[in-house]
mmCIF file with all atom_site columns, C-alpha atoms and ligand atoms in Angstrom:
data_model
loop_
_atom_site.group_PDB
_atom_site.id
_atom_site.type_symbol
_atom_site.label_atom_id
_atom_site.label_alt_id
_atom_site.label_comp_id
_atom_site.label_asym_id
_atom_site.label_entity_id
_atom_site.label_seq_id
_atom_site.pdbx_PDB_ins_code
_atom_site.Cartn_x
_atom_site.Cartn_y
_atom_site.Cartn_z
_atom_site.occupancy
_atom_site.B_iso_or_equiv
_atom_site.pdbx_formal_charge
_atom_site.auth_seq_id
_atom_site.auth_comp_id
_atom_site.auth_asym_id
_atom_site.auth_atom_id
_atom_site.pdbx_PDB_model_num
ATOM   1   C  CA  . MET T 1 1   ? -0.007 -0.020  -0.045 1.00 0.00 ? 24  MET T CA  1
ATOM   2   C  CA  . ASN T 1 2   ? 1.179  3.635   -0.379 1.00 0.00 ? 25  ASN T CA  1
ATOM   3   C  CA  . LEU T 1 3   ? 2.206  4.729   3.151  1.00 0.00 ? 26  LEU T CA  1
ATOM   4   C  CA  . GLY T 1 4   ? 1.450  8.169   2.376  1.00 0.00 ? 27  GLY T CA  1
ATOM   5   C  CA  . GLU T 1 5   ? -2.208 7.677   2.354  1.00 0.00 ? 28  GLU T CA  1
ATOM   6   C  CA  . LEU T 1 6   ? -2.053 6.732   6.058  1.00 0.00 ? 29  LEU T CA  1
ATOM   7   C  CA  . LYS T 1 7   ? -3.501 8.984   8.787  1.00 0.00 ? 30  LYS T CA  1
ATOM   8   C  CA  . VAL T 1 8   ? -0.838 8.349   11.529 1.00 0.00 ? 31  VAL T CA  1
ATOM   9   C  CA  . PRO T 1 9   ? 0.756  10.780  13.981 1.00 0.00 ? 32  PRO T CA  1
ATOM   10  C  CA  . GLY T 1 10  ? 4.249  12.017  13.052 1.00 0.00 ? 33  GLY T CA  1
ATOM   11  C  CA  . PRO T 1 11  ? 7.539  12.220  14.919 1.00 0.00 ? 34  PRO T CA  1
ATOM   12  C  CA  . THR T 1 12  ? 7.838  14.239  17.914 1.00 0.00 ? 35  THR T CA  1
ATOM   13  C  CA  . ARG T 1 13  ? 10.310 17.138  17.347 1.00 0.00 ? 36  ARG T CA  1
ATOM   14  C  CA  . THR T 1 14  ? 12.457 18.536  19.966 1.00 0.00 ? 37  THR T CA  1
ATOM   15  C  CA  . ALA T 1 15  ? 15.028 21.337  19.604 1.00 0.00 ? 38  ALA T CA  1
ATOM   16  C  CA  . LEU T 1 16  ? 17.746 18.542  19.589 1.00 0.00 ? 39  LEU T CA  1
ATOM   17  C  CA  . THR T 1 17  ? 15.999 16.594  16.683 1.00 0.00 ? 40  THR T CA  1
ATOM   18  C  CA  . VAL T 1 18  ? 14.956 19.351  14.276 1.00 0.00 ? 41  VAL T CA  1
ATOM   19  C  CA  . PRO T 1 19  ? 17.880 19.291  12.460 1.00 0.00 ? 42  PRO T CA  1
ATOM   20  C  CA  . PHE T 1 20  ? 17.512 15.454  11.727 1.00 0.00 ? 43  PHE T CA  1
ATOM   21  C  CA  . TRP T 1 21  ? 14.083 15.861  10.445 1.00 0.00 ? 44  TRP T CA  1
ATOM   22  C  CA  . ALA T 1 22  ? 14.740 18.773  8.578  1.00 0.00 ? 45  ALA T CA  1
ATOM   23  C  CA  . ALA T 1 23  ? 17.462 16.844  6.456  1.00 0.00 ? 46  ALA T CA  1
ATOM   24  C  CA  . ALA T 1 24  ? 14.976 13.815  6.174  1.00 0.00 ? 47  ALA T CA  1
ATOM   25  C  CA  . ALA T 1 25  ? 12.548 16.206  4.397  1.00 0.00 ? 48  ALA T CA  1
ATOM   26  C  CA  . GLU T 1 26  ? 15.255 17.028  2.085  1.00 0.00 ? 49  GLU T CA  1
ATOM   27  C  CA  . GLY T 1 27  ? 16.291 13.362  1.564  1.00 0.00 ? 50  GLY T CA  1
ATOM   28  C  CA  . ARG T 1 28  ? 19.357 13.690  3.322  1.00 0.00 ? 51  ARG T CA  1
ATOM   29  C  CA  . PHE T 1 29  ? 20.429 11.068  6.159  1.00 0.00 ? 52  PHE T CA  1
ATOM   30  C  CA  . ILE T 1 30  ? 22.325 12.845  9.008  1.00 0.00 ? 53  ILE T CA  1
ATOM   31  C  CA  . VAL T 1 31  ? 23.537 11.533  12.197 1.00 0.00 ? 54  VAL T CA  1
ATOM   32  C  CA  . GLN T 1 32  ? 25.768 13.005  14.895 1.00 0.00 ? 55  GLN T CA  1
ATOM   33  C  CA  . HIS T 1 33  ? 29.289 12.573  14.742 1.00 0.00 ? 56  HIS T CA  1
ATOM   34  C  CA  . CYS T 1 34  ? 31.692 13.412  17.774 1.00 0.00 ? 57  CYS T CA  1
ATOM   35  C  CA  . ALA T 1 35  ? 34.506 16.086  16.814 1.00 0.00 ? 58  ALA T CA  1
ATOM   36  C  CA  . ASP T 1 36  ? 36.588 14.589  19.831 1.00 0.00 ? 59  ASP T CA  1
ATOM   37  C  CA  . CYS T 1 37  ? 36.362 10.810  19.686 1.00 0.00 ? 60  CYS T CA  1
ATOM   38  C  CA  . ALA T 1 38  ? 35.087 10.343  15.990 1.00 0.00 ? 61  ALA T CA  1
ATOM   39  C  CA  . SER T 1 39  ? 32.144 8.127   17.261 1.00 0.00 ? 62  SER T CA  1
ATOM   40  C  CA  . TRP T 1 40  ? 28.921 8.391   15.525 1.00 0.00 ? 63  TRP T CA  1
ATOM   41  C  CA  . VAL T 1 41  ? 26.092 8.895   17.782 1.00 0.00 ? 64  VAL T CA  1
ATOM   42  C  CA  . PHE T 1 42  ? 22.093 7.981   17.600 1.00 0.00 ? 65  PHE T CA  1
ATOM   43  C  CA  . TYR T 1 43  ? 19.679 8.894   18.899 1.00 0.00 ? 66  TYR T CA  1
ATOM   44  C  CA  . PRO T 1 44  ? 20.457 12.562  19.137 1.00 0.00 ? 67  PRO T CA  1
ATOM   45  C  CA  . ARG T 1 45  ? 22.019 14.020  22.237 1.00 0.00 ? 68  ARG T CA  1
ATOM   46  C  CA  . GLN T 1 46  ? 23.706 16.960  23.903 1.00 0.00 ? 69  GLN T CA  1
ATOM   47  C  CA  . ILE T 1 47  ? 26.905 15.001  24.861 1.00 0.00 ? 70  ILE T CA  1
ATOM   48  C  CA  . CYS T 1 48  ? 28.735 12.155  23.327 1.00 0.00 ? 71  CYS T CA  1
ATOM   49  C  CA  . PRO T 1 49  ? 27.984 8.940   25.216 1.00 0.00 ? 72  PRO T CA  1
ATOM   50  C  CA  . TYR T 1 50  ? 31.506 7.458   24.685 1.00 0.00 ? 73  TYR T CA  1
ATOM   51  C  CA  . CYS T 1 51  ? 33.822 10.467  25.831 1.00 0.00 ? 74  CYS T CA  1
ATOM   52  C  CA  . TRP T 1 52  ? 31.276 13.144  27.340 1.00 0.00 ? 75  TRP T CA  1
ATOM   53  C  CA  . SER T 1 53  ? 32.375 15.697  24.560 1.00 0.00 ? 76  SER T CA  1
ATOM   54  C  CA  . PRO T 1 54  ? 29.664 18.304  23.897 1.00 0.00 ? 77  PRO T CA  1
ATOM   55  C  CA  . ARG T 1 55  ? 31.209 18.833  20.327 1.00 0.00 ? 78  ARG T CA  1
ATOM   56  C  CA  . LEU T 1 56  ? 28.734 16.537  18.456 1.00 0.00 ? 79  LEU T CA  1
ATOM   57  C  CA  . GLU T 1 57  ? 28.196 17.761  14.667 1.00 0.00 ? 80  GLU T CA  1
ATOM   58  C  CA  . TRP T 1 58  ? 25.599 16.515  12.150 1.00 0.00 ? 81  TRP T CA  1
ATOM   59  C  CA  . ARG T 1 59  ? 27.233 14.650  9.566  1.00 0.00 ? 82  ARG T CA  1
ATOM   60  C  CA  . GLU T 1 60  ? 25.897 12.790  6.379  1.00 0.00 ? 83  GLU T CA  1
ATOM   61  C  CA  . ALA T 1 61  ? 25.970 8.912   6.958  1.00 0.00 ? 84  ALA T CA  1
ATOM   62  C  CA  . SER T 1 62  ? 26.204 6.327   4.454  1.00 0.00 ? 85  SER T CA  1
ATOM   63  C  CA  . GLY T 1 63  ? 22.557 5.147   4.805  1.00 0.00 ? 86  GLY T CA  1
ATOM   64  C  CA  . ARG T 1 64  ? 23.846 1.514   4.787  1.00 0.00 ? 87  ARG T CA  1
ATOM   65  C  CA  . ALA T 1 65  ? 22.583 -0.801  7.478  1.00 0.00 ? 88  ALA T CA  1
ATOM   66  C  CA  . ARG T 1 66  ? 21.972 -4.503  8.569  1.00 0.00 ? 89  ARG T CA  1
ATOM   67  C  CA  . LEU T 1 67  ? 18.931 -5.732  10.206 1.00 0.00 ? 90  LEU T CA  1
ATOM   68  C  CA  . GLU T 1 68  ? 19.612 -6.696  13.571 1.00 0.00 ? 91  GLU T CA  1
ATOM   69  C  CA  . SER T 1 69  ? 16.012 -7.811  14.886 1.00 0.00 ? 92  SER T CA  1
ATOM   70  C  CA  . TRP T 1 70  ? 12.402 -7.259  13.862 1.00 0.00 ? 93  TRP T CA  1
ATOM   71  C  CA  . SER T 1 71  ? 8.931  -7.878  14.502 1.00 0.00 ? 94  SER T CA  1
ATOM   72  C  CA  . VAL T 1 72  ? 5.903  -8.104  11.762 1.00 0.00 ? 95  VAL T CA  1
ATOM   73  C  CA  . ILE T 1 73  ? 3.176  -6.021  13.246 1.00 0.00 ? 96  ILE T CA  1
ATOM   74  C  CA  . HIS T 1 74  ? -0.055 -7.542  12.344 1.00 0.00 ? 97  HIS T CA  1
ATOM   75  C  CA  . ARG T 1 75  ? -2.190 -5.647  15.063 1.00 0.00 ? 98  ARG T CA  1
ATOM   76  C  CA  . PRO T 1 76  ? -0.889 -1.943  15.307 1.00 0.00 ? 99  PRO T CA  1
ATOM   77  C  CA  . GLY T 1 77  ? -0.953 -0.010  18.323 1.00 0.00 ? 100 GLY T CA  1
ATOM   78  C  CA  . HIS T 1 78  ? -2.333 2.851   16.567 1.00 0.00 ? 101 HIS T CA  1
ATOM   79  C  CA  . PRO T 1 79  ? -5.494 2.391   14.360 1.00 0.00 ? 102 PRO T CA  1
ATOM   80  C  CA  . GLY T 1 80  ? -3.891 4.708   11.775 1.00 0.00 ? 103 GLY T CA  1
ATOM   81  C  CA  . TRP T 1 81  ? -1.436 1.759   10.888 1.00 0.00 ? 104 TRP T CA  1
ATOM   82  C  CA  . GLU T 1 82  ? -4.257 -0.859  10.129 1.00 0.00 ? 105 GLU T CA  1
ATOM   83  C  CA  . PRO T 1 83  ? -4.421 -0.348  6.397  1.00 0.00 ? 106 PRO T CA  1
ATOM   84  C  CA  . ALA T 1 84  ? -0.498 -1.086  6.257  1.00 0.00 ? 107 ALA T CA  1
ATOM   85  C  CA  . ALA T 1 85  ? -0.471 -4.547  8.209  1.00 0.00 ? 108 ALA T CA  1
ATOM   86  C  CA  . PRO T 1 86  ? 1.204  -6.702  8.165  1.00 0.00 ? 109 PRO T CA  1
ATOM   87  C  CA  . TYR T 1 87  ? 4.435  -4.686  8.095  1.00 0.00 ? 110 TYR T CA  1
ATOM   88  C  CA  . ALA T 1 88  ? 7.957  -4.880  9.619  1.00 0.00 ? 111 ALA T CA  1
ATOM   89  C  CA  . ILE T 1 89  ? 9.490  -2.800  12.213 1.00 0.00 ? 112 ILE T CA  1
ATOM   90  C  CA  . GLY T 1 90  ? 13.102 -3.474  13.055 1.00 0.00 ? 113 GLY T CA  1
ATOM   91  C  CA  . ILE T 1 91  ? 16.475 -2.506  14.781 1.00 0.00 ? 114 ILE T CA  1
ATOM   92  C  CA  . VAL T 1 92  ? 18.998 -1.680  12.177 1.00 0.00 ? 115 VAL T CA  1
ATOM   93  C  CA  . ARG T 1 93  ? 22.550 -1.518  12.622 1.00 0.00 ? 116 ARG T CA  1
ATOM   94  C  CA  . LEU T 1 94  ? 24.111 1.366   10.684 1.00 0.00 ? 117 LEU T CA  1
ATOM   95  C  CA  . ALA T 1 95  ? 27.396 0.889   8.989  1.00 0.00 ? 118 ALA T CA  1
ATOM   96  C  CA  . GLU T 1 96  ? 28.693 3.742   11.053 1.00 0.00 ? 119 GLU T CA  1
ATOM   97  C  CA  . ARG T 1 97  ? 27.647 1.759   14.241 1.00 0.00 ? 120 ARG T CA  1
ATOM   98  C  CA  . PRO T 1 98  ? 24.779 3.297   15.883 1.00 0.00 ? 121 PRO T CA  1
ATOM   99  C  CA  . SER T 1 99  ? 21.416 1.335   15.998 1.00 0.00 ? 122 SER T CA  1
ATOM   100 C  CA  . MET T 1 100 ? 18.043 2.864   15.016 1.00 0.00 ? 123 MET T CA  1
ATOM   101 C  CA  . LEU T 1 101 ? 14.429 1.495   15.003 1.00 0.00 ? 124 LEU T CA  1
ATOM   102 C  CA  . SER T 1 102 ? 12.920 1.996   11.665 1.00 0.00 ? 125 SER T CA  1
ATOM   103 C  CA  . HIS T 1 103 ? 10.014 0.722   9.392  1.00 0.00 ? 126 HIS T CA  1
ATOM   104 C  CA  . ILE T 1 104 ? 11.593 -2.161  7.101  1.00 0.00 ? 127 ILE T CA  1
ATOM   105 C  CA  . LEU T 1 105 ? 10.195 -2.161  3.679  1.00 0.00 ? 128 LEU T CA  1
ATOM   106 C  CA  . THR T 1 106 ? 10.362 -5.942  2.832  1.00 0.00 ? 129 THR T CA  1
ATOM   107 C  CA  . ALA T 1 107 ? 7.851  -8.583  3.153  1.00 0.00 ? 130 ALA T CA  1
ATOM   108 C  CA  . GLU T 1 108 ? 10.851 -10.997 3.796  1.00 0.00 ? 131 GLU T CA  1
ATOM   109 C  CA  . PRO T 1 109 ? 12.848 -9.688  6.695  1.00 0.00 ? 132 PRO T CA  1
ATOM   110 C  CA  . ARG T 1 110 ? 15.795 -12.066 7.682  1.00 0.00 ? 133 ARG T CA  1
ATOM   111 C  CA  . LEU T 1 111 ? 18.722 -11.432 10.065 1.00 0.00 ? 134 LEU T CA  1
ATOM   112 C  CA  . HIS T 1 112 ? 21.896 -9.190  8.919  1.00 0.00 ? 135 HIS T CA  1
ATOM   113 C  CA  . LEU T 1 113 ? 19.971 -8.524  5.668  1.00 0.00 ? 136 LEU T CA  1
ATOM   114 C  CA  . PRO T 1 114 ? 21.888 -5.573  3.948  1.00 0.00 ? 137 PRO T CA  1
ATOM   115 C  CA  . LEU T 1 115 ? 19.753 -2.473  3.798  1.00 0.00 ? 138 LEU T CA  1
ATOM   116 C  CA  . GLN T 1 116 ? 19.668 1.221   2.779  1.00 0.00 ? 139 GLN T CA  1
ATOM   117 C  CA  . VAL T 1 117 ? 17.838 4.040   3.775  1.00 0.00 ? 140 VAL T CA  1
ATOM   118 C  CA  . ARG T 1 118 ? 14.738 4.980   1.663  1.00 0.00 ? 141 ARG T CA  1
ATOM   119 C  CA  . PHE T 1 119 ? 13.032 8.264   2.484  1.00 0.00 ? 142 PHE T CA  1
ATOM   120 C  CA  . THR T 1 120 ? 9.447  7.492   2.127  1.00 0.00 ? 143 THR T CA  1
ATOM   121 C  CA  . GLN T 1 121 ? 6.119  9.571   2.672  1.00 0.00 ? 144 GLN T CA  1
ATOM   122 C  CA  . VAL T 1 122 ? 4.357  8.128   5.696  1.00 0.00 ? 145 VAL T CA  1
ATOM   123 C  CA  . GLY T 1 123 ? 1.179  9.928   6.328  1.00 0.00 ? 146 GLY T CA  1
ATOM   124 C  CA  . ALA T 1 124 ? 2.370  13.814  6.112  1.00 0.00 ? 147 ALA T CA  1
ATOM   125 C  CA  . GLU T 1 125 ? 5.855  13.228  7.124  1.00 0.00 ? 148 GLU T CA  1
ATOM   126 C  CA  . ILE T 1 126 ? 8.911  11.855  5.292  1.00 0.00 ? 149 ILE T CA  1
ATOM   127 C  CA  . LEU T 1 127 ? 10.677 9.175   7.180  1.00 0.00 ? 150 LEU T CA  1
ATOM   128 C  CA  . PRO T 1 128 ? 13.873 7.318   6.959  1.00 0.00 ? 151 PRO T CA  1
ATOM   129 C  CA  . CYS T 1 129 ? 12.826 3.772   6.223  1.00 0.00 ? 152 CYS T CA  1
ATOM   130 C  CA  . PHE T 1 130 ? 15.084 0.956   5.197  1.00 0.00 ? 153 PHE T CA  1
ATOM   131 C  CA  . GLU T 1 131 ? 14.633 -1.323  2.371  1.00 0.00 ? 154 GLU T CA  1
ATOM   132 C  CA  . PRO T 1 132 ? 17.015 -4.194  0.883  1.00 0.00 ? 155 PRO T CA  1
ATOM   133 C  CA  . GLN T 1 133 ? 20.036 -2.989  -0.715 1.00 0.00 ? 156 GLN T CA  1
ATOM   134 C  CA  . ASN T 1 134 ? 20.263 -3.389  -4.340 1.00 0.00 ? 157 ASN T CA  1
ATOM   135 C  CA  . GLU T 1 135 ? 22.220 -6.302  -5.415 1.00 0.00 ? 158 GLU T CA  1
HETATM 136 ZN ZN1 . ZN  Y 2 .   ? 33.082 11.495  21.683 1.00 0.00 ? 5   ZN  Y ZN1 1
#
């Protein structure tokens, strides 16, 4: 189904996450990167969880990931998602190291499936979803 037709709530924006969602709306995948220890950090934070540096900067990430865990949703927690069920939600391990919870755009999820980000209209929002990498 076309996920853009769903009537679902969008993400909650905070001062810290506005850059992430603004980039997503432009089809850019950015993740915080620590200027002191070079770690990539997700979810967005005020300080680096590895070295406590406050010097986190937004940087373009590869958008490549592998599927670590997933669940196929048959009974959504919000009624707006019912037209899309069944669909897969999963934890993806980004090539840069952090993990992220996302919508998985495949009917056949499997462990370590190579994925790439795909910006997708979901309801009124453009969200970073993940699809199998092109072979
Ligand atoms: Zn750091």
